[in-house]
PDB file of N, CA and C in Angstrom:
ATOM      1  N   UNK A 366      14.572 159.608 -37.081  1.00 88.00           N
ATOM      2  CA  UNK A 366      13.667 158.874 -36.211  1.00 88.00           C
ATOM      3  C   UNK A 366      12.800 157.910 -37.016  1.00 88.00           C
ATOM      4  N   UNK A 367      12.164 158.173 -38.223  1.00 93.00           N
ATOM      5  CA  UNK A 367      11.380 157.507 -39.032  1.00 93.00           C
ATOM      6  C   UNK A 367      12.241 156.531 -39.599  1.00 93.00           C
ATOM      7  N   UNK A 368      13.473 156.612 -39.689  1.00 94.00           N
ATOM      8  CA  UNK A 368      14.379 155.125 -39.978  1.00 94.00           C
ATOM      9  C   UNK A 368      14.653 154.349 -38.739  1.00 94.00           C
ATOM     10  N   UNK A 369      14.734 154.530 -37.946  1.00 94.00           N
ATOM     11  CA  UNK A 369      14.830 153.977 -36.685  1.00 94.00           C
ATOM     12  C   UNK A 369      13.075 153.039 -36.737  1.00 94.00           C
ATOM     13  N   UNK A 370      12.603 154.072 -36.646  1.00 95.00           N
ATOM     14  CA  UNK A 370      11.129 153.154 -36.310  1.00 95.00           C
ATOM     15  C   UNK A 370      11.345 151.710 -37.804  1.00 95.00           C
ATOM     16  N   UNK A 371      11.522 152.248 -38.843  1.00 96.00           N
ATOM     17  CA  UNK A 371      11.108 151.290 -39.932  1.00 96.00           C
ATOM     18  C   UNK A 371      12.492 150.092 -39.630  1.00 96.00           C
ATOM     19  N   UNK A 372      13.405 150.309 -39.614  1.00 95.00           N
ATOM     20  CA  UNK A 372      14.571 149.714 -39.057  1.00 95.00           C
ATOM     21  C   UNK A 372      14.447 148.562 -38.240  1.00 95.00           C
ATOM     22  N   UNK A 373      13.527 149.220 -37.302  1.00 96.00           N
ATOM     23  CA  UNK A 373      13.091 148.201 -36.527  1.00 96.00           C
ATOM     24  C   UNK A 373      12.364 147.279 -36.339  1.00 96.00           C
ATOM     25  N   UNK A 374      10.992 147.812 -37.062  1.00 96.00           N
ATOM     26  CA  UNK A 374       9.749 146.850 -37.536  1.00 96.00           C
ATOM     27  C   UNK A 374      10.320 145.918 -38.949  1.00 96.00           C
ATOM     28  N   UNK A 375      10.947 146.677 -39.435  1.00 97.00           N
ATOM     29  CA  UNK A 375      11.486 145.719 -40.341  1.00 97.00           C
ATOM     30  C   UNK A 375      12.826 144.313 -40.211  1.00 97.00           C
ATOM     31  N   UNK A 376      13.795 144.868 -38.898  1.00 94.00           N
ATOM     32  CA  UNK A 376      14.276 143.775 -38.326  1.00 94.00           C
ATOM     33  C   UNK A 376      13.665 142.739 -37.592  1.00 94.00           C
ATOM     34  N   UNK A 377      12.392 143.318 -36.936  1.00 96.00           N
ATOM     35  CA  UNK A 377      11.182 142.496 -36.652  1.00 96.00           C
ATOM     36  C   UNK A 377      10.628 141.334 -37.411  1.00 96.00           C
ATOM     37  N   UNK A 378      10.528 142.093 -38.312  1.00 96.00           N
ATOM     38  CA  UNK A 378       9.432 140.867 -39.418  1.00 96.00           C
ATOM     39  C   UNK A 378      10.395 140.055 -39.656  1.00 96.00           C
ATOM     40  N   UNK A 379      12.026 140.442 -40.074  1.00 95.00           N
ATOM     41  CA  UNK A 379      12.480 139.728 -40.792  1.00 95.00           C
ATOM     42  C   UNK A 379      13.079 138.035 -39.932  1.00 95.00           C
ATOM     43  N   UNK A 380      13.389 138.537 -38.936  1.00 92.00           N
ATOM     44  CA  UNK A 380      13.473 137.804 -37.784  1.00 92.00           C
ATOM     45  C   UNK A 380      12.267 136.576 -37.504  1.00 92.00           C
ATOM     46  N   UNK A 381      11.196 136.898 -37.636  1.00 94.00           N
ATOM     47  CA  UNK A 381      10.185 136.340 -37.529  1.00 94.00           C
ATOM     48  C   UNK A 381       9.918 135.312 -38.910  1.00 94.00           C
ATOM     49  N   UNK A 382      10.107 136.160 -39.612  1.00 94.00           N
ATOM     50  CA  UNK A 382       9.749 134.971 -40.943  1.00 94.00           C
ATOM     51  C   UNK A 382      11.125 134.048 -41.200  1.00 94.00           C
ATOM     52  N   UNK A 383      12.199 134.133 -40.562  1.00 91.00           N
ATOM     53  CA  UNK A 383      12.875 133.650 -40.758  1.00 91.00           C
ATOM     54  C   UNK A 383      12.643 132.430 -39.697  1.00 91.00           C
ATOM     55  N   UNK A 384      12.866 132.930 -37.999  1.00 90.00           N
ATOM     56  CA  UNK A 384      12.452 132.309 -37.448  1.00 90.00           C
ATOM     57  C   UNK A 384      11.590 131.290 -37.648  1.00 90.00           C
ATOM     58  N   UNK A 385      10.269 131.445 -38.325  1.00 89.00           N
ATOM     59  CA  UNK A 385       9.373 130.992 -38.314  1.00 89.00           C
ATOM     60  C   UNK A 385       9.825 129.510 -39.400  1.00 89.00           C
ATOM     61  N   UNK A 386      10.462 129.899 -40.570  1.00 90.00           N
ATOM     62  CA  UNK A 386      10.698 128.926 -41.603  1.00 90.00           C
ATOM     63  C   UNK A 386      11.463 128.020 -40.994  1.00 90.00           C
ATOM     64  N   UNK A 387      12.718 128.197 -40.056  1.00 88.00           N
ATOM     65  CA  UNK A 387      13.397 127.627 -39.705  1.00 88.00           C
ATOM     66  C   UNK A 387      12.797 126.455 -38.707  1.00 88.00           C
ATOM     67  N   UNK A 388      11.606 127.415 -37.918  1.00 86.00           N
ATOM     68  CA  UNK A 388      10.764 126.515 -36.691  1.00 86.00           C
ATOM     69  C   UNK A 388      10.664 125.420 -37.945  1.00 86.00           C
ATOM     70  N   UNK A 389       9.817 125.465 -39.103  1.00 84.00           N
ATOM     71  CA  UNK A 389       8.659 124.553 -39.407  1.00 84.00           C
ATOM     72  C   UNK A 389       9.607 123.409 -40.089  1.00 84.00           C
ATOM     73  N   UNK A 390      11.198 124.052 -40.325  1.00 85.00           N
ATOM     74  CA  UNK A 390      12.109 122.790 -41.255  1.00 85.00           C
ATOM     75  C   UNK A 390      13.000 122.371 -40.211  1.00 85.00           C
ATOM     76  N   UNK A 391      12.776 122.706 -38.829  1.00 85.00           N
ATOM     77  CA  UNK A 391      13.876 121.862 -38.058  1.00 85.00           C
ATOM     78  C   UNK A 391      12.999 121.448 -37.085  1.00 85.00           C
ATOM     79  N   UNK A 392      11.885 121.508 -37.186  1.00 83.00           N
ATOM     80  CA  UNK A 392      10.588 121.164 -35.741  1.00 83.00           C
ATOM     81  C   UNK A 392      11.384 121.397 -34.307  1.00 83.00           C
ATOM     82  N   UNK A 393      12.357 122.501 -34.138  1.00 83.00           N
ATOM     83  CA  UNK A 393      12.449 123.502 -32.914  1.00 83.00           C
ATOM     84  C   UNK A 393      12.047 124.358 -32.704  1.00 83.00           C
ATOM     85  N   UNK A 394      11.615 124.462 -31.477  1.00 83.00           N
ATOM     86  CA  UNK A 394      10.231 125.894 -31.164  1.00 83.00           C
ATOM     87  C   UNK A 394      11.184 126.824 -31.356  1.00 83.00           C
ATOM     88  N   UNK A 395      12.548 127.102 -30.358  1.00 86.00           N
ATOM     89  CA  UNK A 395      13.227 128.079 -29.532  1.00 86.00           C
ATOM     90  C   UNK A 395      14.708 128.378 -30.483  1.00 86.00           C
ATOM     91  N   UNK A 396      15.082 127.857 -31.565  1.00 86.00           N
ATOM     92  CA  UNK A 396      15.971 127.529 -32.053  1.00 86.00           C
ATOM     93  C   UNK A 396      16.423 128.798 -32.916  1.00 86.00           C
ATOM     94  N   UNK A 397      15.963 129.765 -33.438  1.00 86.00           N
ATOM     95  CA  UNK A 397      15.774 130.610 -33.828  1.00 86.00           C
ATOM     96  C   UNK A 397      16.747 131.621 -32.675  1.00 86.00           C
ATOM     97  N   UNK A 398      15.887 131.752 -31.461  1.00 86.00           N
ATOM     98  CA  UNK A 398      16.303 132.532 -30.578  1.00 86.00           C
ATOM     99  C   UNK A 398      17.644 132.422 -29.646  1.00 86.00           C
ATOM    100  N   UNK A 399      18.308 131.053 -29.778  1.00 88.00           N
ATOM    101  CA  UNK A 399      19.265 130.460 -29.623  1.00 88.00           C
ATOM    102  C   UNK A 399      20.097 131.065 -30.342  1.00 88.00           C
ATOM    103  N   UNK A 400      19.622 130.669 -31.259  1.00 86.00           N
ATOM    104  CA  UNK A 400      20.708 131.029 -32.968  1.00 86.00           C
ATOM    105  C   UNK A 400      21.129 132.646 -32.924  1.00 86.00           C
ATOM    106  N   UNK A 401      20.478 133.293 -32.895  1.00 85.00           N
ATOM    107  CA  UNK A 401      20.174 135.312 -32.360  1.00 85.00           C
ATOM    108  C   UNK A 401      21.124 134.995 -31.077  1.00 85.00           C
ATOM    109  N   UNK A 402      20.991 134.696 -29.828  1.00 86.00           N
ATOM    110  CA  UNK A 402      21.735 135.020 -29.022  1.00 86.00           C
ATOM    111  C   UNK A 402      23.497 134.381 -29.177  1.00 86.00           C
ATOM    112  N   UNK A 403      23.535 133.326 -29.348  1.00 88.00           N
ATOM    113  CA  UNK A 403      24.795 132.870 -29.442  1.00 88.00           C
ATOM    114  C   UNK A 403      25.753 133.218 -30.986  1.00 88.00           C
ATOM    115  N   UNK A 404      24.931 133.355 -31.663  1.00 85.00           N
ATOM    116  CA  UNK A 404      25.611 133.776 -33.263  1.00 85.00           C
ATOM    117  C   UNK A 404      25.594 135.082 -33.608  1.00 85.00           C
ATOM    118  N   UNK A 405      24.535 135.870 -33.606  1.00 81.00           N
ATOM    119  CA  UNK A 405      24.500 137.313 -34.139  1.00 81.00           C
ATOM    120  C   UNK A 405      24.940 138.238 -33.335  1.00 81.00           C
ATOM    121  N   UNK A 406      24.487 137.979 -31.847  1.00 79.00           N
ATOM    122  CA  UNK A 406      24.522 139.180 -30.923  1.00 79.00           C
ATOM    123  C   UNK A 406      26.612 139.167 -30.596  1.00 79.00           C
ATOM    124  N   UNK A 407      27.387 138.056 -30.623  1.00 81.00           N
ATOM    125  CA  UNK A 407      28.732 138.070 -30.600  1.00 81.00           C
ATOM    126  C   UNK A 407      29.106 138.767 -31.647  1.00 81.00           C
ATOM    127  N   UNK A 408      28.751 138.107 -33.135  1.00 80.00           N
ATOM    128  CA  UNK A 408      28.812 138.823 -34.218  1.00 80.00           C
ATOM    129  C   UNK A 408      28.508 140.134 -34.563  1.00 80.00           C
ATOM    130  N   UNK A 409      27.269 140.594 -34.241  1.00 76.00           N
ATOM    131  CA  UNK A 409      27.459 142.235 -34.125  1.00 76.00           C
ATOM    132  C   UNK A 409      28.429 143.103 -33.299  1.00 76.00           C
ATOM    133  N   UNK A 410      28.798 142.034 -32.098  1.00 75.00           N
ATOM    134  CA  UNK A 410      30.315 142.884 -31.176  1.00 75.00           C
ATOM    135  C   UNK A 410      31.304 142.722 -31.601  1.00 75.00           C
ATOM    136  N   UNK A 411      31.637 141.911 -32.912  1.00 76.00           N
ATOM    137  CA  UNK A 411      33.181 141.590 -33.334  1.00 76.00           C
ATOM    138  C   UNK A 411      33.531 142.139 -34.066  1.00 76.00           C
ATOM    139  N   UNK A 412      32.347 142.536 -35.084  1.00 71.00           N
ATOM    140  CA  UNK A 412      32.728 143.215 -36.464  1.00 71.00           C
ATOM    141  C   UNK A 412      33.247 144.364 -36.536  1.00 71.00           C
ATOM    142  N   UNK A 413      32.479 145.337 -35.691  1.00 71.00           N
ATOM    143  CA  UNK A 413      33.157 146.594 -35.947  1.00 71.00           C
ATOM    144  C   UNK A 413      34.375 146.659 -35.036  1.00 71.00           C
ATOM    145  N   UNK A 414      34.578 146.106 -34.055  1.00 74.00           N
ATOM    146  CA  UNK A 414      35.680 146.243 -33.014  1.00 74.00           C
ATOM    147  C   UNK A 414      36.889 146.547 -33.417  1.00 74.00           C
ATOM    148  N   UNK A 415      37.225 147.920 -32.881  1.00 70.00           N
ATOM    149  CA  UNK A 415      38.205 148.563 -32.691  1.00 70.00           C
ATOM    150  C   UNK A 415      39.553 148.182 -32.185  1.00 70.00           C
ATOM    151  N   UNK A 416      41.044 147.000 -32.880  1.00 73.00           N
ATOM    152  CA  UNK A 416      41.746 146.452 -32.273  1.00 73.00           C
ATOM    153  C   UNK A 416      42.933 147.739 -31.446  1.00 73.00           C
ATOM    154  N   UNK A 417      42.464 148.860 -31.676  1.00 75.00           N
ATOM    155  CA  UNK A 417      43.520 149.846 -31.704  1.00 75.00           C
ATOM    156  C   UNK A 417      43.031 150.334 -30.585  1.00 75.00           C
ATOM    157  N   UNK A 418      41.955 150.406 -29.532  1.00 68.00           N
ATOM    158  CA  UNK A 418      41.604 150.723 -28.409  1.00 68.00           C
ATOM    159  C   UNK A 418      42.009 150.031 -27.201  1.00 68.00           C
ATOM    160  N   UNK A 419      42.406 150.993 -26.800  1.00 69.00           N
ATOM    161  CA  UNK A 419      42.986 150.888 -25.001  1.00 69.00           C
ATOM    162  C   UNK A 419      42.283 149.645 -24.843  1.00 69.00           C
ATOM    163  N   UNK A 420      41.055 150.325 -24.472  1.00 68.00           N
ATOM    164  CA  UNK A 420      40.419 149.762 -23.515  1.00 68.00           C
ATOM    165  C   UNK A 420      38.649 148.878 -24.247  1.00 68.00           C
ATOM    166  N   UNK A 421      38.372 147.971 -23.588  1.00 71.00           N
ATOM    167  CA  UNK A 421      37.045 147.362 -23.853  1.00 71.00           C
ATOM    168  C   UNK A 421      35.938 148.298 -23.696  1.00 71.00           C
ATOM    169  N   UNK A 422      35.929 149.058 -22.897  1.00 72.00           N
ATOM    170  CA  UNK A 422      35.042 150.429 -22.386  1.00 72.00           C
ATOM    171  C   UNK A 422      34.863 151.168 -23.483  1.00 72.00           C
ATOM    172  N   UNK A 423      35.880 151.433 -24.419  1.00 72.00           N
ATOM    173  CA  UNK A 423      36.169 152.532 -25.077  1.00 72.00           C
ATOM    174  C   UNK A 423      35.281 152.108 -26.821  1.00 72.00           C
ATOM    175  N   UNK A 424      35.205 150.585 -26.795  1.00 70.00           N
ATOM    176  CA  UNK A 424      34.865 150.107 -27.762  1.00 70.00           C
ATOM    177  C   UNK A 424      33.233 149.808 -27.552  1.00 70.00           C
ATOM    178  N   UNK A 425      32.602 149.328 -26.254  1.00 72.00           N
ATOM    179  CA  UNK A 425      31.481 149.428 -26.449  1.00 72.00           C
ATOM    180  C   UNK A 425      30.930 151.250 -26.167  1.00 72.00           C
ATOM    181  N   UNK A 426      31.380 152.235 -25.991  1.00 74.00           N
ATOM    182  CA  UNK A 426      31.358 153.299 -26.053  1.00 74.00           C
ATOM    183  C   UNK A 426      30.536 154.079 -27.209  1.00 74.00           C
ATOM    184  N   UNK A 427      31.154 153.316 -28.477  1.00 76.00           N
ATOM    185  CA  UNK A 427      30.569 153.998 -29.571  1.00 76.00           C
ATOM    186  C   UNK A 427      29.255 153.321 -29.795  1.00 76.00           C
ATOM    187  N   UNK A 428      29.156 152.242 -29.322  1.00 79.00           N
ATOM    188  CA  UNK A 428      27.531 151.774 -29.386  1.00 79.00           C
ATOM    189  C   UNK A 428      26.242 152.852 -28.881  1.00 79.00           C
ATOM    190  N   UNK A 429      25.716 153.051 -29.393  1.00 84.00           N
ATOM    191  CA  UNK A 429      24.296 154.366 -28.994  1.00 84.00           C
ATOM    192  C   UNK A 429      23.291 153.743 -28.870  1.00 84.00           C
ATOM    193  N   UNK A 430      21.999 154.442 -28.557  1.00 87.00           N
ATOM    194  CA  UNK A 430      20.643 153.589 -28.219  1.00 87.00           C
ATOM    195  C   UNK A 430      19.976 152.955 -29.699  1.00 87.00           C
ATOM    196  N   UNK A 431      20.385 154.110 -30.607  1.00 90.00           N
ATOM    197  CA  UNK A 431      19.874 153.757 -31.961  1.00 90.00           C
ATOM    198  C   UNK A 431      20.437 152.710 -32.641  1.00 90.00           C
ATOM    199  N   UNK A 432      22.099 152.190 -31.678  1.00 85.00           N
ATOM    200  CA  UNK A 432      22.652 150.975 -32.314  1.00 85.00           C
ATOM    201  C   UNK A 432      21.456 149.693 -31.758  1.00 85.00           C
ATOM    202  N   UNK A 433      21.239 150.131 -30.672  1.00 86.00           N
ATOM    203  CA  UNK A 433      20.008 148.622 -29.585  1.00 86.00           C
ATOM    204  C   UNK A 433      18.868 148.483 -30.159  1.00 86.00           C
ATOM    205  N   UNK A 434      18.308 149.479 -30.499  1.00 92.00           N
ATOM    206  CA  UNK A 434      16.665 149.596 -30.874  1.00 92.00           C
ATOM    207  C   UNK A 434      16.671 148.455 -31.915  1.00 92.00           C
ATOM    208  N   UNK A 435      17.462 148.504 -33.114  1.00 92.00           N
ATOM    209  CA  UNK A 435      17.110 147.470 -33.899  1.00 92.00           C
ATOM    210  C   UNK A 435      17.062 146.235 -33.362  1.00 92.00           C
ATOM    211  N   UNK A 436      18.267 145.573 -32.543  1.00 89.00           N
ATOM    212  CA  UNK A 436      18.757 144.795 -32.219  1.00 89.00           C
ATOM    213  C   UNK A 436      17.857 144.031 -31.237  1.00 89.00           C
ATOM    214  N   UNK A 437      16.826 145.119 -30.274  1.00 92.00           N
ATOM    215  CA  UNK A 437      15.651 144.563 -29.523  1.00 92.00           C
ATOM    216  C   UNK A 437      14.549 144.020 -30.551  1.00 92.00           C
ATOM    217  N   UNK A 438      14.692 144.969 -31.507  1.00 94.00           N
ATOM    218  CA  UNK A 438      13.483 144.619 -32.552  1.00 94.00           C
ATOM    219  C   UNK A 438      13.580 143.162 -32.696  1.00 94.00           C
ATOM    220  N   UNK A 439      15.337 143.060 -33.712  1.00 92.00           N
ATOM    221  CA  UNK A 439      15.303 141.445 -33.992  1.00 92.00           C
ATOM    222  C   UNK A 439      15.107 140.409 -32.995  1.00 92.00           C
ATOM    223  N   UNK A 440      15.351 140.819 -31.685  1.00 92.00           N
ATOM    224  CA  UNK A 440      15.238 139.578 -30.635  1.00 92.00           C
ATOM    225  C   UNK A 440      13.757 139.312 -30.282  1.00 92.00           C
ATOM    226  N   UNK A 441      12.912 140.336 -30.339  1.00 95.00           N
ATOM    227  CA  UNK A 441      11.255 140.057 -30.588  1.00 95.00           C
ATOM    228  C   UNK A 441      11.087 139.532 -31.314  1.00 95.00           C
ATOM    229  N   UNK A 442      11.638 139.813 -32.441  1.00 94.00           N
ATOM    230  CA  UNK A 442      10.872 139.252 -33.635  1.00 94.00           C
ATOM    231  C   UNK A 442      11.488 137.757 -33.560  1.00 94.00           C
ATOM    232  N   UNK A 443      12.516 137.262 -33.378  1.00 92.00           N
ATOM    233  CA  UNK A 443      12.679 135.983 -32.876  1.00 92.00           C
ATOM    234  C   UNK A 443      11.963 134.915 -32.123  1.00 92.00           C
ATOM    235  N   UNK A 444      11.797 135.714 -30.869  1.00 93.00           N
ATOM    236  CA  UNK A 444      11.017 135.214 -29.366  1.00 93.00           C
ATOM    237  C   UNK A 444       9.467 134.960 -29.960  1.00 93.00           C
ATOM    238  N   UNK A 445       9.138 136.013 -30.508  1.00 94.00           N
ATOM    239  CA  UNK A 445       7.732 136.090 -31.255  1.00 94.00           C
ATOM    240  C   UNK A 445       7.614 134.483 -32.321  1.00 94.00           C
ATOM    241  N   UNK A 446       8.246 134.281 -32.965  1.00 93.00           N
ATOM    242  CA  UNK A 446       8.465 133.485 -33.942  1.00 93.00           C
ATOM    243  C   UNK A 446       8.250 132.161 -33.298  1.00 93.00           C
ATOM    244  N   UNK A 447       8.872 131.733 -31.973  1.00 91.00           N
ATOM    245  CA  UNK A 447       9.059 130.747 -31.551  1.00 91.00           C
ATOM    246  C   UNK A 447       7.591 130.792 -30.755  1.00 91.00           C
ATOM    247  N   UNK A 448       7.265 131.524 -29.887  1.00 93.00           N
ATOM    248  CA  UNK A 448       5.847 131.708 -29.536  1.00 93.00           C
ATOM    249  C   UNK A 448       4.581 131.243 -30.625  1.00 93.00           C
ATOM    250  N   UNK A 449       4.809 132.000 -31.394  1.00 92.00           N
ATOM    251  CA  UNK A 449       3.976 131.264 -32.726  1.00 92.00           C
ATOM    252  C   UNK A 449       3.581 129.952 -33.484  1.00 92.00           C
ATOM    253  N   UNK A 450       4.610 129.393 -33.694  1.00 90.00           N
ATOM    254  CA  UNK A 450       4.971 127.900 -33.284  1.00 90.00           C
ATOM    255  C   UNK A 450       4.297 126.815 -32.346  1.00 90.00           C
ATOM    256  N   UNK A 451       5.006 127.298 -30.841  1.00 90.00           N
ATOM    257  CA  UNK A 451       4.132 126.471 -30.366  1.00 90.00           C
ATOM    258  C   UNK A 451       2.949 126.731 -30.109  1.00 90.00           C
ATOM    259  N   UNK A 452       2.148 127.779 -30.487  1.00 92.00           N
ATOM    260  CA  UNK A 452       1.097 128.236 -30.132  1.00 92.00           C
ATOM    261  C   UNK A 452       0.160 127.136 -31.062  1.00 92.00           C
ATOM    262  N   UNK A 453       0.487 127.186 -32.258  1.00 90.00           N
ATOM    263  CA  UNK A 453       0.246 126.305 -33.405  1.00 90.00           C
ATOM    264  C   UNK A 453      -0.003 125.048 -33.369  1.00 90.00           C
ATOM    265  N   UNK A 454       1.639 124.578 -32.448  1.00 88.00           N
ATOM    266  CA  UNK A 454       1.238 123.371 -31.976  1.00 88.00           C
ATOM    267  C   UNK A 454       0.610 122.901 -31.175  1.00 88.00           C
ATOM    268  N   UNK A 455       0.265 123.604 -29.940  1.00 91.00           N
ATOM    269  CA  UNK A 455      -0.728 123.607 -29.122  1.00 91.00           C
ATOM    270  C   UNK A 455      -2.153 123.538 -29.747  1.00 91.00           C
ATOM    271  N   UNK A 456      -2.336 124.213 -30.644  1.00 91.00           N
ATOM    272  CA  UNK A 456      -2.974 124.443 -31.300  1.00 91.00           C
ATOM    273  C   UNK A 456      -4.160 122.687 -32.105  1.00 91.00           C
ATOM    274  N   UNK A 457      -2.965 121.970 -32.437  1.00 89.00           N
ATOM    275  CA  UNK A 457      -3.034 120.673 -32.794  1.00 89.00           C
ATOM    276  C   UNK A 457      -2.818 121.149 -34.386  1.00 89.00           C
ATOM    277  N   UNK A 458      -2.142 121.878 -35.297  1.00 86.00           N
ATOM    278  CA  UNK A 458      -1.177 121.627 -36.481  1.00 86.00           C
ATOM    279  C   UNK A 458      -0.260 120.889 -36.299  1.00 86.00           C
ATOM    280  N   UNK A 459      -0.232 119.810 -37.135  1.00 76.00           N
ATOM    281  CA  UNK A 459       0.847 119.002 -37.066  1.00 76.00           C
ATOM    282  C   UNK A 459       1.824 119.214 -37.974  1.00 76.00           C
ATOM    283  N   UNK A 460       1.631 120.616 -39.060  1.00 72.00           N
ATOM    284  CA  UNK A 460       2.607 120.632 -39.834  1.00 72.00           C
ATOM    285  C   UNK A 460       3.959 121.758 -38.739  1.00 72.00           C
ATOM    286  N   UNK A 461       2.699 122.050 -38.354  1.00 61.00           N
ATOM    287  CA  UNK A 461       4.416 123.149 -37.463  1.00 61.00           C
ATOM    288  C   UNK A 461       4.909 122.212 -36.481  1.00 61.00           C
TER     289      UNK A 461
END
């Protein structure tokens, strides 16, 4: 359980500071979270995939809650990132 929690706060941050660098060198708020949904989240379903299973059922099957938890983490920590940003810019920083 205590890896799960750190797992997660730590896919958090990392998400975020990444996010965040990326906001300030491509001046896109949301781009980050784009990038997470269309690139990683396919990519985490391809890799391990099972070509030897019946069925599609059978393959998201072995996925567990402890596989998601991180995976919510990183998409906060994304969403968060981009929030930050424009908050900034709202803000009137003109470097973000």
């Amino acid at each position: 359980m205590l890896q799960l929690i750190i797992a997660t706060v730590l896919f958090l941050v990392m998400m975020f500071g990444i996010g965040f660098i990326l906001n300030m060198l491509l001046k896109t708020t949301w781009f980050p979270l784009y990038l997470f949904i269309i690139v990683l989240i396919p990519l985490g379903i391809w890799a391990p995939w099972d070509k030897t299973a019946s069925a599609t059922i059978e393959n998201f099957a072995h996925y567990t809650v402890v596989d998601y938890i991180p995976v919510i983490g990183a998409l906060v920590g994304a969403y968060v990132s981009g929030w930050a940003i424009q908050a900034l810019r709202k803000g009137g920083y003109k470097m973000f």
